[in-house]
Coordinates of C-alpha atoms and ligand atoms in Angstrom, one line a residue:
X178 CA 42.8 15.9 93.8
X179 CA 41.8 15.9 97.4
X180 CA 40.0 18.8 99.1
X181 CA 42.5 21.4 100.0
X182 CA 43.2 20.8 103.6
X183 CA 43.5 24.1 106.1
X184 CA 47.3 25.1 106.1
X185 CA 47.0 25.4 109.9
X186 CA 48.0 21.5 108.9
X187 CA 50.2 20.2 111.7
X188 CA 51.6 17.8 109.2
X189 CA 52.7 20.7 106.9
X190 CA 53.9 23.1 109.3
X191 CA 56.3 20.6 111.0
X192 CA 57.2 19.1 107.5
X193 CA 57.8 22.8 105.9
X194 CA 60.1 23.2 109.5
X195 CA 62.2 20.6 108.6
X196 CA 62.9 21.6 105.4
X197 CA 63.7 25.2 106.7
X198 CA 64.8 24.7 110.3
X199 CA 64.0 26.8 113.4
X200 CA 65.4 30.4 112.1
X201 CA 63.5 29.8 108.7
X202 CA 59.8 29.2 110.1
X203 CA 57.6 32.2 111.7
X204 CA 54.2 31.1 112.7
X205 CA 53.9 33.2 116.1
X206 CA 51.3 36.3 115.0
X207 CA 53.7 39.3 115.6
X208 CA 56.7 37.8 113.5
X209 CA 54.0 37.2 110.8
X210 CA 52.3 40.3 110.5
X211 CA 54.5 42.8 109.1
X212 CA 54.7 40.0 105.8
X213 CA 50.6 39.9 106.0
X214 CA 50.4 43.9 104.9
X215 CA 51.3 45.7 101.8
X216 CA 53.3 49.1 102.2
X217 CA 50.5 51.3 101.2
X218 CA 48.3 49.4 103.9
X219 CA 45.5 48.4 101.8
X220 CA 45.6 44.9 102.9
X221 CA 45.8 43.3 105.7
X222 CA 45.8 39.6 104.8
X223 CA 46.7 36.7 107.2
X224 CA 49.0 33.5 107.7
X225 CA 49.6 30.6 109.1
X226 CA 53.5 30.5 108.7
X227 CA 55.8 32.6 107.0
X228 CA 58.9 29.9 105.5
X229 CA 62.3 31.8 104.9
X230 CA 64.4 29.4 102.9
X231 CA 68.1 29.2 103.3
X232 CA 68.4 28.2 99.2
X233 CA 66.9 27.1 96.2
X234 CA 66.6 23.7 97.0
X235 CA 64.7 24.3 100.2
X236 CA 62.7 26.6 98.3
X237 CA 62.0 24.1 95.8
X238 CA 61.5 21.4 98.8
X239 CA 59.0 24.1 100.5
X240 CA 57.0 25.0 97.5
X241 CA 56.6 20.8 96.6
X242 CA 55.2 20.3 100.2
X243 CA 52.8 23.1 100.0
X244 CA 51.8 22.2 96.3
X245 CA 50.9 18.3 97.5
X246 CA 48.7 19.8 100.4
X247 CA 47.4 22.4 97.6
X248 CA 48.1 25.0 100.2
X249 CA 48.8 28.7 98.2
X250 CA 52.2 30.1 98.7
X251 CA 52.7 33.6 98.0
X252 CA 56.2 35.2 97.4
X253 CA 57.3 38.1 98.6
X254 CA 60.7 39.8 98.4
X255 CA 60.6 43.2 100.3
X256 CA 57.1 43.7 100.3
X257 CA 57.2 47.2 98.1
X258 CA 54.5 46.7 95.9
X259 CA 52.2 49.5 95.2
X260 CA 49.2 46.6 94.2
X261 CA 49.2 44.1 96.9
X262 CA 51.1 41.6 94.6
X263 CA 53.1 39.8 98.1
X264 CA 50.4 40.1 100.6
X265 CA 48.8 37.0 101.8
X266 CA 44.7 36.7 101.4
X267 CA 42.4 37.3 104.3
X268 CA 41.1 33.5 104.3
X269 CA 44.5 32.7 106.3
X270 CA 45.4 29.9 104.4
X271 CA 48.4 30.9 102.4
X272 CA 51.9 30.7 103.5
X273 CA 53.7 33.6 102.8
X274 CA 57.8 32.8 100.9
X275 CA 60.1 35.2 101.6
X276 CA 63.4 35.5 99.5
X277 CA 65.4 37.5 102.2
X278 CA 67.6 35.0 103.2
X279 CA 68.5 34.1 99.4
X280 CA 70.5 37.3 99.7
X281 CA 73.9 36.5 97.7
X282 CA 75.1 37.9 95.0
X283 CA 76.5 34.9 93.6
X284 CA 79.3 36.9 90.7
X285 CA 79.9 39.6 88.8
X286 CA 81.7 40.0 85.6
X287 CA 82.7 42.9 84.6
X288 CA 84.5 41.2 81.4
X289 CA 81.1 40.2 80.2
X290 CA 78.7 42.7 81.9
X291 CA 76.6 40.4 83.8
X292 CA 76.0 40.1 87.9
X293 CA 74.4 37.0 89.2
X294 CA 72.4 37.6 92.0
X295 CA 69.9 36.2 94.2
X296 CA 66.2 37.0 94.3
X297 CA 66.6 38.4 98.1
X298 CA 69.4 40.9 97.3
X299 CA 68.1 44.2 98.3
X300 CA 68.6 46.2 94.7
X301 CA 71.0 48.7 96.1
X302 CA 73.0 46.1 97.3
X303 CA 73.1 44.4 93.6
X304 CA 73.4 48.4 92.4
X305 CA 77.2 48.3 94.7
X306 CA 78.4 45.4 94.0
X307 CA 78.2 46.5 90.0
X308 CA 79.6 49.7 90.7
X309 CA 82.6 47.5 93.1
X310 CA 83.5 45.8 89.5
X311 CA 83.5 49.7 87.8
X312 CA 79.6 48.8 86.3
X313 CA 76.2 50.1 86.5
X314 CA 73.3 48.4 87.4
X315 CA 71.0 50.1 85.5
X316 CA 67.2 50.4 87.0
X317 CA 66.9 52.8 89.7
X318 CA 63.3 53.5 91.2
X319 CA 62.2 55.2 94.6
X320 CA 62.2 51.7 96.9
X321 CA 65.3 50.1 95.8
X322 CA 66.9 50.3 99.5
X323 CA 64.6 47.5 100.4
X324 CA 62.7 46.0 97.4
X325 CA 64.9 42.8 96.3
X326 CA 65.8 41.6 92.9
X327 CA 62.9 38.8 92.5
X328 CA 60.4 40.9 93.3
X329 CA 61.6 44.1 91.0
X330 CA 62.0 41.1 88.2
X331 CA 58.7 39.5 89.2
X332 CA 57.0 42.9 88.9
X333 CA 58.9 44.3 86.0
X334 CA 59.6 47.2 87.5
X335 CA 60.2 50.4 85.1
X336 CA 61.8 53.2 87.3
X337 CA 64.0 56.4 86.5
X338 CA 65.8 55.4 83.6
X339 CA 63.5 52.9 81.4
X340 CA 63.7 55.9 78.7
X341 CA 67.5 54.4 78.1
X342 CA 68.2 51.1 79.8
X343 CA 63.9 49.8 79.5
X344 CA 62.4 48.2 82.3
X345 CA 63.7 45.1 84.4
X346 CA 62.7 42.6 81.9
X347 CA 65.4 44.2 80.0
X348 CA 68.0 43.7 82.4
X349 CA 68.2 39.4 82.4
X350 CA 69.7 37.2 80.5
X351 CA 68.9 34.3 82.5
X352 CA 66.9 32.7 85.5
X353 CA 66.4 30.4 87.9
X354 CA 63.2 29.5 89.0
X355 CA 61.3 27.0 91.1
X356 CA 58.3 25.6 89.8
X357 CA 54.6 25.2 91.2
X358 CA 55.7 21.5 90.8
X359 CA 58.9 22.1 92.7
X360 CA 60.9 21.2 90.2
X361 CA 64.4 24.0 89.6
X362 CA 64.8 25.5 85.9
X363 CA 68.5 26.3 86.1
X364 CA 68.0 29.0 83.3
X365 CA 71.0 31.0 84.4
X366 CA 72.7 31.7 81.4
X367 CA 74.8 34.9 80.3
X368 CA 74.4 34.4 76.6
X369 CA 73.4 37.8 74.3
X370 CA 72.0 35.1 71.6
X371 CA 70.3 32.1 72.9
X372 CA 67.3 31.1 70.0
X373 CA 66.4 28.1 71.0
X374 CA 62.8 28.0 71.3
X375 CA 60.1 30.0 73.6
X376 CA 61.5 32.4 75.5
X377 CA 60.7 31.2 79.2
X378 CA 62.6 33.6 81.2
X379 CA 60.3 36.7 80.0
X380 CA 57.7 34.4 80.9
X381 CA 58.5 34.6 84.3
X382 CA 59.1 38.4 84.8
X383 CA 56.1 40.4 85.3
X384 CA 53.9 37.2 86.1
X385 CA 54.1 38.4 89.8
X386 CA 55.2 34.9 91.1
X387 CA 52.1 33.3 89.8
X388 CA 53.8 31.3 87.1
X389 CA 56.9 30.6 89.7
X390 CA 59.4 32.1 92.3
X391 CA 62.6 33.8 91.1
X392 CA 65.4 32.1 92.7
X393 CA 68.5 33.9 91.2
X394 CA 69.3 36.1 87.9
X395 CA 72.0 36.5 85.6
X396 CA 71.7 40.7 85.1
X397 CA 73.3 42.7 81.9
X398 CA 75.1 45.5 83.5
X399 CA 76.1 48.6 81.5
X400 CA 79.2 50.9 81.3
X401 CA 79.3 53.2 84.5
X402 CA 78.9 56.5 83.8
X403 CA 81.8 59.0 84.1
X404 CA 79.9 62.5 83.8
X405 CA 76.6 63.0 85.3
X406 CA 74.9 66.3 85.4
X407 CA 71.5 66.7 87.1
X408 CA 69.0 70.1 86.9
X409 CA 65.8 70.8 88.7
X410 CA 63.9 72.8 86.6
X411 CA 60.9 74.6 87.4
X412 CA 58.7 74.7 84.4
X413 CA 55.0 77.4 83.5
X414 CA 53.1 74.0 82.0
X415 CA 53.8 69.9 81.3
X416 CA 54.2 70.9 77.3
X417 CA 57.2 72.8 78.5
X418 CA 58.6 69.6 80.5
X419 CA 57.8 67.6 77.8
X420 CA 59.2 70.0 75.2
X421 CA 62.4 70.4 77.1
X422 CA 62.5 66.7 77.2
X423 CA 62.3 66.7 73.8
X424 CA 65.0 69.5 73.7
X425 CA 67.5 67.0 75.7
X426 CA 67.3 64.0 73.3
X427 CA 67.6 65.9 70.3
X428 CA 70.1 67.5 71.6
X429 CA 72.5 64.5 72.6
X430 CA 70.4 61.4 72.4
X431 CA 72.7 59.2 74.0
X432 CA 73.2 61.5 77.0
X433 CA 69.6 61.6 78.7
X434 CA 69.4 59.2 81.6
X435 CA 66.0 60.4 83.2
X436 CA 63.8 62.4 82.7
X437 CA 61.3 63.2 85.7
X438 CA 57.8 66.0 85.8
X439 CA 56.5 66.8 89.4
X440 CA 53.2 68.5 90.4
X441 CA 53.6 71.8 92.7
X442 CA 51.1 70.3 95.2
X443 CA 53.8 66.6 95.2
X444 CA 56.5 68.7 95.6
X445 CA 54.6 70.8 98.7
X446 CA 53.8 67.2 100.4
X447 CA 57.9 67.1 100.2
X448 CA 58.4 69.9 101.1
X449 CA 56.2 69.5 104.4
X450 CA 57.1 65.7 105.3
X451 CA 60.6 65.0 104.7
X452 CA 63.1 66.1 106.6
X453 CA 66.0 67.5 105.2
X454 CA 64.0 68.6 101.9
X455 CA 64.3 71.8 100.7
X456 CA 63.6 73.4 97.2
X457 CA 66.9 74.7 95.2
X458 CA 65.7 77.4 93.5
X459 CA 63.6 80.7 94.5
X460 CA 59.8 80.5 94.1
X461 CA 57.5 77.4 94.8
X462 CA 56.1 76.9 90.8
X463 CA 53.0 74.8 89.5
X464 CA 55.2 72.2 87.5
X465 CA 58.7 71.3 87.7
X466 CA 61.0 69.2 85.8
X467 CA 64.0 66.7 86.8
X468 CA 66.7 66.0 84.2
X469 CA 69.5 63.9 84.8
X470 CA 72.4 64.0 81.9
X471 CA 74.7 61.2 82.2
X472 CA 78.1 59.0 79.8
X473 CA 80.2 56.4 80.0
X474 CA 82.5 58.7 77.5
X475 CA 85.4 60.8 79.2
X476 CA 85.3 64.5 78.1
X477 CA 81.8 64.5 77.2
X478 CA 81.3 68.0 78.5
X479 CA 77.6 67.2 79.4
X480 CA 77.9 70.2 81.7
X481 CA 78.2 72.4 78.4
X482 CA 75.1 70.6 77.3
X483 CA 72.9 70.8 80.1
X484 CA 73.6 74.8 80.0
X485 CA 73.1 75.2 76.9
X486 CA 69.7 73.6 76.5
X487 CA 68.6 75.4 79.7
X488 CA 69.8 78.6 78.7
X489 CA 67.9 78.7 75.0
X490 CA 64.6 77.0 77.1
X491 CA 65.0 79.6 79.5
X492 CA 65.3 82.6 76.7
X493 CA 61.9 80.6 75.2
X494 CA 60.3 80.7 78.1
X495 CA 60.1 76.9 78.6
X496 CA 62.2 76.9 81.6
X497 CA 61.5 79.8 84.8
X498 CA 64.8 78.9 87.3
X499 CA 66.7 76.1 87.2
X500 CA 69.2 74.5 90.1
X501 CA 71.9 72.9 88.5
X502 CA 74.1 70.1 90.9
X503 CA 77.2 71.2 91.8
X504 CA 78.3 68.3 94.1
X505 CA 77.4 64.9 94.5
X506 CA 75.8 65.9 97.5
X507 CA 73.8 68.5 95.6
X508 CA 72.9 65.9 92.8
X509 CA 71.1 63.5 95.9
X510 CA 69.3 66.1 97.3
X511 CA 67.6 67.0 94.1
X512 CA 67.0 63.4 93.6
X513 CA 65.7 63.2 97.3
X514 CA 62.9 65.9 96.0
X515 CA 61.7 63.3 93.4
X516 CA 62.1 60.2 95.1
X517 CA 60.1 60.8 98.4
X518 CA 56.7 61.4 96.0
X519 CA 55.2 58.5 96.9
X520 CA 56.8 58.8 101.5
X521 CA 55.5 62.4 101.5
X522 CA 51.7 61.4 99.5
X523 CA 51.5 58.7 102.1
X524 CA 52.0 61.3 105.0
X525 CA 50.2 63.7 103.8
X526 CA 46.6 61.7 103.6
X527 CA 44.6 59.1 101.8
X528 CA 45.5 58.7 98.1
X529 CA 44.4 56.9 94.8
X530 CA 47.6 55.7 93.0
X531 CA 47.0 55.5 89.4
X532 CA 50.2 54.3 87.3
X533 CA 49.7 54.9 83.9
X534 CA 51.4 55.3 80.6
X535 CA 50.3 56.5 77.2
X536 CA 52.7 57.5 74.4
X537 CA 55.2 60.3 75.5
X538 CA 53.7 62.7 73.3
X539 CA 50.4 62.2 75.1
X540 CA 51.6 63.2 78.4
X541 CA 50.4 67.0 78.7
X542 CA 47.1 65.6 77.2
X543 CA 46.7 63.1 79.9
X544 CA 47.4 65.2 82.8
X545 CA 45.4 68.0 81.5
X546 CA 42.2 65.8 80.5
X547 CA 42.6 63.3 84.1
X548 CA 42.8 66.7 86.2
X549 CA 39.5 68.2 84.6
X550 CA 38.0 64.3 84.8
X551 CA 38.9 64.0 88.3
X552 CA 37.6 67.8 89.4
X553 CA 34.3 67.4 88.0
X554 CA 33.9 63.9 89.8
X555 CA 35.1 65.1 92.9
X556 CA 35.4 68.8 93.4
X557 CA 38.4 70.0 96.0
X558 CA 40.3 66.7 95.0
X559 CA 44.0 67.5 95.0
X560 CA 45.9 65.8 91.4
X561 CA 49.1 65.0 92.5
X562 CA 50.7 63.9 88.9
X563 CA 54.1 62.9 88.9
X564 CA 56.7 60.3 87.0
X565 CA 58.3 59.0 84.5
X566 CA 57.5 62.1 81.7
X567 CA 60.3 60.3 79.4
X568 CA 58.9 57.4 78.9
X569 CA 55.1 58.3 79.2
X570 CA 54.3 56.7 82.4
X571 CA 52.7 58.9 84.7
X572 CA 52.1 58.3 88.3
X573 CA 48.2 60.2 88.2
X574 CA 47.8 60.3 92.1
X575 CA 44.5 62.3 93.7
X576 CA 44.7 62.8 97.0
X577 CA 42.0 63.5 99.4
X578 CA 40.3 67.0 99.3
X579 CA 41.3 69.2 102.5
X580 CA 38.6 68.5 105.1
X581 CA 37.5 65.0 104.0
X582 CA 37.3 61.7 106.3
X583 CA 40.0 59.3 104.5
X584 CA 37.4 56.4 104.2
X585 CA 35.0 58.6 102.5
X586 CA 37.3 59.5 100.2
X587 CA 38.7 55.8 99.6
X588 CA 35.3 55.1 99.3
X589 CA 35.7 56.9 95.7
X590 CA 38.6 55.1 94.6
X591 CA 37.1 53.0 92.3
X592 CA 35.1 55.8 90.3
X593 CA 38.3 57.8 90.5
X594 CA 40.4 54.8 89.2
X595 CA 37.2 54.8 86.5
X596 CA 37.9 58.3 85.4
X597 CA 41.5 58.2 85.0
X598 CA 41.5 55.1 83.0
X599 CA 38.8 56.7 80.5
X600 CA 41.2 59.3 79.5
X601 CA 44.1 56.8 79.7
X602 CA 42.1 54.2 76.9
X603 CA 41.3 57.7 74.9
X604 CA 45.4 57.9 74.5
X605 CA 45.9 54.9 74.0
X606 CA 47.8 54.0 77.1
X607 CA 47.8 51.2 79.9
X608 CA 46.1 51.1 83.2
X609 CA 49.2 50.0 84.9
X610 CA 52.6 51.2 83.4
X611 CA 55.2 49.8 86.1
X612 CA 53.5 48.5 89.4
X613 CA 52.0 45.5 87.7
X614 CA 48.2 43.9 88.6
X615 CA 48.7 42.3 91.6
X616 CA 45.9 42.0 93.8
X617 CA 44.9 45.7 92.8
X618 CA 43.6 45.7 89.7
X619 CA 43.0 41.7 88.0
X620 CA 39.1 43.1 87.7
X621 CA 40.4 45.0 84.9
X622 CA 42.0 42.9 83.0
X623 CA 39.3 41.7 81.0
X624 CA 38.3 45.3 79.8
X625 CA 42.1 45.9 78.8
X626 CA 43.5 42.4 78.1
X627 CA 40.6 40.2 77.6
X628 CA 39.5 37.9 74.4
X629 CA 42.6 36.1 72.8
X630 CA 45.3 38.0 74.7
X631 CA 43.7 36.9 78.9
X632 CA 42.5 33.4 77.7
X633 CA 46.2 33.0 76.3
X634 CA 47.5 33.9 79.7
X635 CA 44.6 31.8 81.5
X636 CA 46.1 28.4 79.9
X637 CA 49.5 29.6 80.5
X638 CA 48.5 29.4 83.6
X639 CA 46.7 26.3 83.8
X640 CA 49.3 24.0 81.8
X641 CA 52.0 25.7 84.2
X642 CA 50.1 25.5 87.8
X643 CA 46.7 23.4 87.5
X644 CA 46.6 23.5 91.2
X645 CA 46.1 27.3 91.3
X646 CA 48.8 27.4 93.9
X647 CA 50.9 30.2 93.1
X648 CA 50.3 33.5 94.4
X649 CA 46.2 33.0 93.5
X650 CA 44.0 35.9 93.5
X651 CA 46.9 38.2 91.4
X652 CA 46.9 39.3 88.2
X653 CA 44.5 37.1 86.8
X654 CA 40.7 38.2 87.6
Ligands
2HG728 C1 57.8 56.3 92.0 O1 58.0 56.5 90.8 C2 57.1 55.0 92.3 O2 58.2 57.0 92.9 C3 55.9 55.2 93.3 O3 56.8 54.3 91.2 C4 54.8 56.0 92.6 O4 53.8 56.5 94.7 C5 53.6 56.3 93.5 O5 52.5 56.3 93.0
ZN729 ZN1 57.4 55.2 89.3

């Protein structure tokens, strides 16, 4: 193998602008940069060329070039992720892949509930053309106006509604995907059965493009709802959330679609940052809860449901006020609330995201025992908890204390990460529920993964990419 030459390669770059043409090649530093850093700014890595490929087979064309020159090509779709997983090393010698152009959504079925879409379709674009052909595209999460459909398949992404549809791995039947080799697996079948040996698609999503790139996925859609009902709730504790959670599903179990806890103090950075936000009901309150009620069934009177759980919660004192949707326009601003967490954190200060999950009946236990963790290590830090409370993942976010420089308090991130992830091993959870590893958190994997489960992965990895050239320096440590 020959030493791996510097990317700044003339050979390569005017070899990888063939393949891609003029409108597919950015090399000149201000086109690059905004590809070389990661939304939450934690990195600001560099490269020599950012390749946009038209299709799959100049993907495929792009990706064997860089492989024979043993130059690292990192994918990245639209550049959402909460760990680094699509930004570019500092050493400026990987070429960044973006999907944007791949931007077609190729069918959609609605006879056998299944889209085919590229990896560069923006997910709300893949979310309306299901809902064109009277379908849902199940997954929803905060960034789906710009994050693309390889990277929410790369990443797994979880979202809103993994506590009835599960996460994106869920959601494909089939892929195609190019190869560290170059080679194109046309997996892109939309078969319910299929047992014929490993199952390589799952391989492929959550490896965070270091197995592969996503090219193109054959999604199962779902029945579009015809009644949804949505209630902000504000709540005295998180056993009451979690109770009225609980209260929902056994309810109706077929009719919860999400089920979302916020903080006070998340729900004050709202408040403050984003325009246009304002809270529903009377009095600012310590916890609230977001429940969204929603069936493909005509007549399923979920607005009879959602009442008559709230009234009994609110009798028991589970429930304090509640704003129940009364428009459309109603249901998005409630939704607004939740979604701009993660805007408003960013705007209010320096934060240390911590994405976890532990069993859903371990929720109030987490928060309670990561809040007490996190004020004895640094007193005046602000726990801005907030998530998925129906399907256990928490988003256990600290920002910094009033007063503090953010680099000092950065400078605590990894004790803080530390803390958290003690009482998230006590529960029996992960250390990263729904953002994935990327380029975050591979230094814990051996602690959580390590022994037979990491060294499998390792010679997945080897037998599939010997050359190391796939988005190195993720996931694995
Ligand atoms: C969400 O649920 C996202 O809004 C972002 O996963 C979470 O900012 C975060 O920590
Ligand atoms: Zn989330």
């Amino acid at each position: 193998m020959p030493d791996t030459p510097l990317p700044t390669d003339l050979d390569l770059l005017g070899a990888l602008g063939a393949v891609v043409g003029e409108r597919g090649l950015l090399t000149a530093p201000a086109d690059t940069a905004p590809y070389c850093e990661d939304w939450r700014r934690l990195y600001q890595g560099r490269t020599p060329a950012v390749v946009r490929p038209a299709n799959t087979a100049e993907l495929a064309a792009v990706v064997r070039l860089c492989a024979g020159h043993r130059v690292p090509v990192v994918p990245q779709g639209g550049n959402t992720s909460m760990v680094g997983g699509a930004t570019p090393s500092e050493d400026g010698r990987q070429v960044v892949v973006s999907l944007a152009r791949m931007n077609r959504v190729r069918s959609v079925d609605a006879l056998d509930m299944t889209m085919v879409a590229e990896a560069g379709v923006p997910w709300r674009a893949a979310q309306d053309a299901a809902a064109a052909a009277e379908c849902l595209l199940p997954l929803s999460i905060s960034s789906e106006g710009t994050a693309q459909v390889g990277g929410i398949l790369s990443a797994n992404a979880g979202g809103n509604n993994t506590l009835r549809y599960g996460n994106a791995r869920d959601l494909v039947l089939g892929l195609e995907v190019v190869l560290p080799d170059g080679q194109v697996w046309d997996g892109l079948r939309a078969l319910r059965k299929d047992n014929t040996g490993y199952c390589l698609r799952q391989l492929f999503v959550g490896a965070e493009g270091t197995l592969g790139i996503i090219t193109a996925a054959v999604l199962k859609l779902a029945p579009r709802p015809m009644e949804v009902e949505v209630a902000l709730c504000a709540v005295p504790s998180v056993a009451a959330a979690s109770e009225l959670c609980r209260r929902f599903q056994a309810h109706d179990p077929a009719a919860v679609q999400a089920f979302e806890y916020m903080a006070g103090a998340g729900m004050g950075f709202v408040l403050r940052h984003i325009p246009g936000a304002s809270l529903p009901i009377g009095e600012p309150a310590a916890h609230y809860a977001l429940v969204e009620l929603a069936t493909p069934r005509k007549g399923a009177r979920l607005r009879e449901t959602l009442e008559t759980v709230l009234e009994a919660a609110l009798e028991d004192g589970l429930v304090l006020d509640a704003a129940l949707a009364e428009s459309e326009a109603q249901r998005q601003a409630i939704w607004k609330l939740r979604e701009e967490h993660a805007e408003a954190q960013k705007r209010e200060g320096a934060s240390v995201k911590n994405d976890v999950s532990v069993p859903v009946s371990r929720v109030p236990d987490l928060i309670e025992q990561a809040t007490a963790a996190c004020e004895a290590l640094i007193p005046g830090v602000r726990a801005v908890p907030f998530g998925h409370l129906g399907d256990g993942n928490i988003h256990f976010n600290l920002e910094q204390p009033e007063g503090w420089e953010a680099a000092a308090f950065l400078a605590q991130s990894h004790a803080i990460m530390e803390a958290v992830n003690a009482v998230v091993a006590r529960l029996g959870g992960s250390f990263s529920a729904e953002h994935g590893v990327g380029r975050l958190k591979p230094g814990m994997m051996p602690a959580w993964r390590g022994g037979a489960e990491l060294d499998a992965m390792r010679r997945i990895k080897a037998a599939l990419d010997p050359w190391g050239v796939m988005n190195p320096g993720k996931v694995l440590p």
